[in-house]
XYZ file of C-alpha atoms in Angstrom:
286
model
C 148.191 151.511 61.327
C 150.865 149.051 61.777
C 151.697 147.906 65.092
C 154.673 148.032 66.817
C 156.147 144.572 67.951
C 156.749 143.806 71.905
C 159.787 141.560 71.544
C 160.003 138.961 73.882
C 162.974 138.043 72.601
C 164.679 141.472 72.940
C 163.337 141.997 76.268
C 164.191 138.514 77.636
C 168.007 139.438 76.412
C 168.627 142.707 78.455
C 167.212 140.823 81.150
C 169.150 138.300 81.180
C 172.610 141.288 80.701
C 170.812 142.305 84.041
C 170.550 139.295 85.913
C 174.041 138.324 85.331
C 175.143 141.475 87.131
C 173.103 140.187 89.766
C 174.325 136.588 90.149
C 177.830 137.904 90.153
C 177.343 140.034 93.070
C 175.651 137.412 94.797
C 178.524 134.776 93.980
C 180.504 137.429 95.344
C 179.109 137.535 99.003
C 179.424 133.443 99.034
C 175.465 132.716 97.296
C 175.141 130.951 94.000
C 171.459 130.696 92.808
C 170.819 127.581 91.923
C 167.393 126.488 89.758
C 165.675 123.100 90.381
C 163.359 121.147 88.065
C 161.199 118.152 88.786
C 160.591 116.449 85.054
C 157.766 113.531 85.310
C 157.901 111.597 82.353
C 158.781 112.090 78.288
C 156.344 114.709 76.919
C 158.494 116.310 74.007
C 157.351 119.980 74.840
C 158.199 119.876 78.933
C 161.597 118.264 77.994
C 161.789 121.613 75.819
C 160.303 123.827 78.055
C 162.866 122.421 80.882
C 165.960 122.494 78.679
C 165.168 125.803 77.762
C 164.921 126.869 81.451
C 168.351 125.345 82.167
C 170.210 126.946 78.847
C 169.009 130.362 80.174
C 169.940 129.605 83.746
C 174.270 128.750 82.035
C 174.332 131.649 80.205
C 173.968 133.911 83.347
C 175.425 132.248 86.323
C 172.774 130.166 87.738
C 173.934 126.850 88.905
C 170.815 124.127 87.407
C 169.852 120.926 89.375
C 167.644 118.389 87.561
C 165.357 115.723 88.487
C 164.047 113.552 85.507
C 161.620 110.755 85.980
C 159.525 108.443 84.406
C 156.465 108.460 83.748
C 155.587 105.915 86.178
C 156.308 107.533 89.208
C 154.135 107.811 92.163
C 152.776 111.037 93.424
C 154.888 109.462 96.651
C 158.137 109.371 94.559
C 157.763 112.980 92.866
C 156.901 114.523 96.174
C 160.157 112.999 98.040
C 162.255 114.676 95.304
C 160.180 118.039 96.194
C 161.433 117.109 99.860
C 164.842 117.278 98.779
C 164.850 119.912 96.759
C 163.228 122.026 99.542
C 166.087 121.110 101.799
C 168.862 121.308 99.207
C 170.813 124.833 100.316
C 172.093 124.262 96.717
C 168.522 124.745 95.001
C 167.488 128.260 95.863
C 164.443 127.834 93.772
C 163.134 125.186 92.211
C 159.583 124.227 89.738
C 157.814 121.028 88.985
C 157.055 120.641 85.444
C 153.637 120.663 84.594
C 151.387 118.410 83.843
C 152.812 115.514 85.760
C 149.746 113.379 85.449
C 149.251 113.208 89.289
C 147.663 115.316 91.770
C 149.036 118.469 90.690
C 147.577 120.485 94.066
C 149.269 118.103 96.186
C 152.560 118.541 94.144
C 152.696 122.255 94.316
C 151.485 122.699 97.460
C 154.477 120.334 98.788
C 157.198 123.041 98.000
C 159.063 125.331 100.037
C 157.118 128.729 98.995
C 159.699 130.403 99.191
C 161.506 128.485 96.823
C 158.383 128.595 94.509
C 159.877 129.786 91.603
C 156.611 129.668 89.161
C 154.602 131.859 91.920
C 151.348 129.778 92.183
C 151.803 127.856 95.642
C 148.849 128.376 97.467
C 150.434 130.503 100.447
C 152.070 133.121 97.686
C 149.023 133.674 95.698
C 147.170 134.305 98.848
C 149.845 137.248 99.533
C 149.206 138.138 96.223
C 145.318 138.656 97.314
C 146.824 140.481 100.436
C 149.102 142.718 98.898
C 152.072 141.319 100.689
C 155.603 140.981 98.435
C 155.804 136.928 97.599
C 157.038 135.537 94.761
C 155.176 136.410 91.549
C 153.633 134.175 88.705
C 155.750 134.368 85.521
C 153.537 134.596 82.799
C 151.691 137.840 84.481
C 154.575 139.355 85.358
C 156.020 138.719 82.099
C 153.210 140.652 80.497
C 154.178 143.571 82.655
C 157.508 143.868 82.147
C 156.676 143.728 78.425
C 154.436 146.301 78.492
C 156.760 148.558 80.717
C 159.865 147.504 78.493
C 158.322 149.135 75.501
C 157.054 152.277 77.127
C 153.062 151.165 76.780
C 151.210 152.806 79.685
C 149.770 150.999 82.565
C 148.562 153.285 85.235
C 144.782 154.158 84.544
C 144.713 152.273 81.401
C 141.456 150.277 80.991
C 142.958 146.432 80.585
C 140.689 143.334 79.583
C 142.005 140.076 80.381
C 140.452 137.044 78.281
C 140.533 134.313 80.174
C 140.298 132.952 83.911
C 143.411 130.557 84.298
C 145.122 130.433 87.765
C 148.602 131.166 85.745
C 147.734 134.008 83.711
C 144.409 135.802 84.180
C 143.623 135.904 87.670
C 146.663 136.718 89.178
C 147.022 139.009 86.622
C 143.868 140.756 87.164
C 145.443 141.282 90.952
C 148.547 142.338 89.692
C 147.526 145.206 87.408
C 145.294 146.459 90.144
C 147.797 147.099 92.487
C 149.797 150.905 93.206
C 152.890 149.940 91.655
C 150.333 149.528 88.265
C 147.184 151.310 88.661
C 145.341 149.514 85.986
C 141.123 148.984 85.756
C 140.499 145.341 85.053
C 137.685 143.484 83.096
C 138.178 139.513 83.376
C 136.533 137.707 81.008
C 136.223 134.646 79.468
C 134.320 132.120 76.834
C 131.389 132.728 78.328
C 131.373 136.689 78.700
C 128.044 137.661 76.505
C 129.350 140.458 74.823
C 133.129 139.700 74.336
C 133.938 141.692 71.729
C 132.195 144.989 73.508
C 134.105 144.770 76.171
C 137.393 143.961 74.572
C 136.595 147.298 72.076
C 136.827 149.230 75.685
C 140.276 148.237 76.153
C 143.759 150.500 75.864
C 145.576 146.840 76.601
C 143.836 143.179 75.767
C 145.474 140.210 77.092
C 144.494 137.305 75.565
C 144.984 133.757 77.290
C 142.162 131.542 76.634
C 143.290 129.322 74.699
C 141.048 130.054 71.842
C 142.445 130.358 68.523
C 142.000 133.694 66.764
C 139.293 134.780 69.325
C 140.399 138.299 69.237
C 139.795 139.583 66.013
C 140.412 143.183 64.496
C 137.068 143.998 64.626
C 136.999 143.850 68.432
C 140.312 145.834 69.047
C 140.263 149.813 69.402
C 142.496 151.843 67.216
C 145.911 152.292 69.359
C 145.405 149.518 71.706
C 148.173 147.033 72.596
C 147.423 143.571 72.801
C 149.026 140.760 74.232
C 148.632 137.327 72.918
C 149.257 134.383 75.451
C 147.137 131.790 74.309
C 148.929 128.562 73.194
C 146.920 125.910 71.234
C 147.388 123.273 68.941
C 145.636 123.359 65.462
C 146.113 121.301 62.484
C 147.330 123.673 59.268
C 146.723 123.400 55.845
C 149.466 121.016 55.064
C 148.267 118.336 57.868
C 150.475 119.147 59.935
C 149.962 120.167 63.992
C 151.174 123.903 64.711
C 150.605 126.136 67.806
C 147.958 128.927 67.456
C 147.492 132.222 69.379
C 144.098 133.524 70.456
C 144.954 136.862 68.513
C 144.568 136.872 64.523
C 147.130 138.105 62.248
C 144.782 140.959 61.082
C 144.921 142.571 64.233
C 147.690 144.315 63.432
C 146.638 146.845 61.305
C 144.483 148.405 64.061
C 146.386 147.882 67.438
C 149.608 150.079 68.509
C 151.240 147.213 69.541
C 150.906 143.473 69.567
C 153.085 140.534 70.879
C 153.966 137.849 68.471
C 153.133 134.239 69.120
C 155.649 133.065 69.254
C 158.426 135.465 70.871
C 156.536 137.780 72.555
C 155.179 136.546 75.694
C 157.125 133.433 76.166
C 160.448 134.452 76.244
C 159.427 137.003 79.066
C 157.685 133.992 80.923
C 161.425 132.281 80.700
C 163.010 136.036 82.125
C 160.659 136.405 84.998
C 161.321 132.567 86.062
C 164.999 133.227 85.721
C 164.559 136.780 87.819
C 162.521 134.552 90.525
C 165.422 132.492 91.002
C 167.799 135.032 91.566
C 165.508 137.342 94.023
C 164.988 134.214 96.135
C 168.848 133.717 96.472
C 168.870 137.329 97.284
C 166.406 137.238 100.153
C 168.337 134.243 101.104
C 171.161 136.538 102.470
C 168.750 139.005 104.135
């Protein structure tokens, strides 16, 4: 078997053909959305990850407001520029790029939840746990848009998560369990006993540990789509650092369908952010 690919990169496209629909009907009744990012410091992959964010916010409408600073900023300074961003009618949603290298609780819990474009402020996850609508974390709902995007089927499927992160598996876990899913979860994690007998139980894996290659074909039933979000560095043959999924390559030749890593998952992390932004401008003119 050969597994079909769940393009990130294809999805995060029609998406975006979508979205600018959307912002044009909002600029239309007098709202532009407008992103916000807080950058602390240099770090070469959050200057990407924030460009990135910004490019994808041109192409579609969305007006972008950024906030660099150095490194030596005081948990004081960075959450002043969270004041203003909260207050900006401008910024209809706006993130703070992680890690800042302060207190990044105190950071996060400072913004305006309902400009909390990333989904993890303390008051929206809690709604999460409630079943109330709040904005949703990117990554998990990136996963499910995948999945629905390529016709893989979610209600009553049997879905193991692999691992226990606040911005993928457990908010994931309460995602897929809701009606609008109508998935059976297994968490687990590096210290499950039996990881690979649970994981061979699973119509969908999603792995985001963090743990290179620790789904293997062995552990993956025939037909089953798996997601890998797990992003770590490794150093390859040549000497040289690379990023690393949990899933290995093999994996493939069993599974129905599998995300690449990368251009699966990420690029639907960067169309869920950009769909945030433009729901909270719309429930701005509600």
């Amino acid at each position: 078997m050969t597994a079909q690919i769940l393009d990130g990169k294809a999805a995060l496209a029609s998406i975006k053909a979508e979205l600018t629909v959307r912002v044009a009907a909002l600029k239309e009744r007098g709202v532009t959305p407008g992103l916000g990012t807080v950058l602390v410091g240099d770090d070469p992959g959050s200057r990407w990850y924030v460009g990135a964010k910004h490019k994808d916010c041109a192409e579609i409408g969305i007006t972008s407001i950024r906030r660099d600073l150095p490194a030596s900023s005081s948990l004081d300074e960075v959450l002043e520029v969270v004041r203003e961003l909260n207050e900006d009618p401008a910024c209809t949603g706006f993130l703070v790029q992680q890690p800042t290298g302060l207190d990044e609780n105190r950071v996060l819990s400072a913004v305006d939840p309902l400009k909390d474009v990333d989904g993890l402020h303390p008051t929206n996850l809690g709604w999460l746990v409630l079943g109330e609508p709040a904005p949703l974390p990117c990554t998990p709902m990136g996963c499910i848009e995948l999945l629905r995007r390529h016709d893989v089927p979610i209600a009553g499927a049997h879905v193991v998560i692999v691992g226990r992160g606040i911005t993928v598996g457990r908010p994931l876990s309460l995602i897929l369990t809701r009606r609008s899913e109508n998935a059976t979860t297994v968490s687990c994690h590096t210290g499950t006993r039996d990881l690979a007998a649970e994981v061979r139980q699973a119509d969908i894996v999603v792995a985001a540990a963090g743990v290179p290659g620790i789904i293997t074909k062995d552990m993956v039933k025939p037909g089953a789509a798996v997601l890998d979000v797990g992003v770590s560095r490794i150093v390859a043959e040549d000497g040289k650092s690379k990023v690393a999924g949990d899933v290995a390559a093999d994996v493939a030749d069993v599974a129905g369908w599998v995300s690449p890593n990368p251009g699966g998952v990420g690029p639907m992390t960067r169309a869920m952010l950009l769909s945030n932004v433009v729901e909270a401008a719309e429930r701005s003119l509600a």
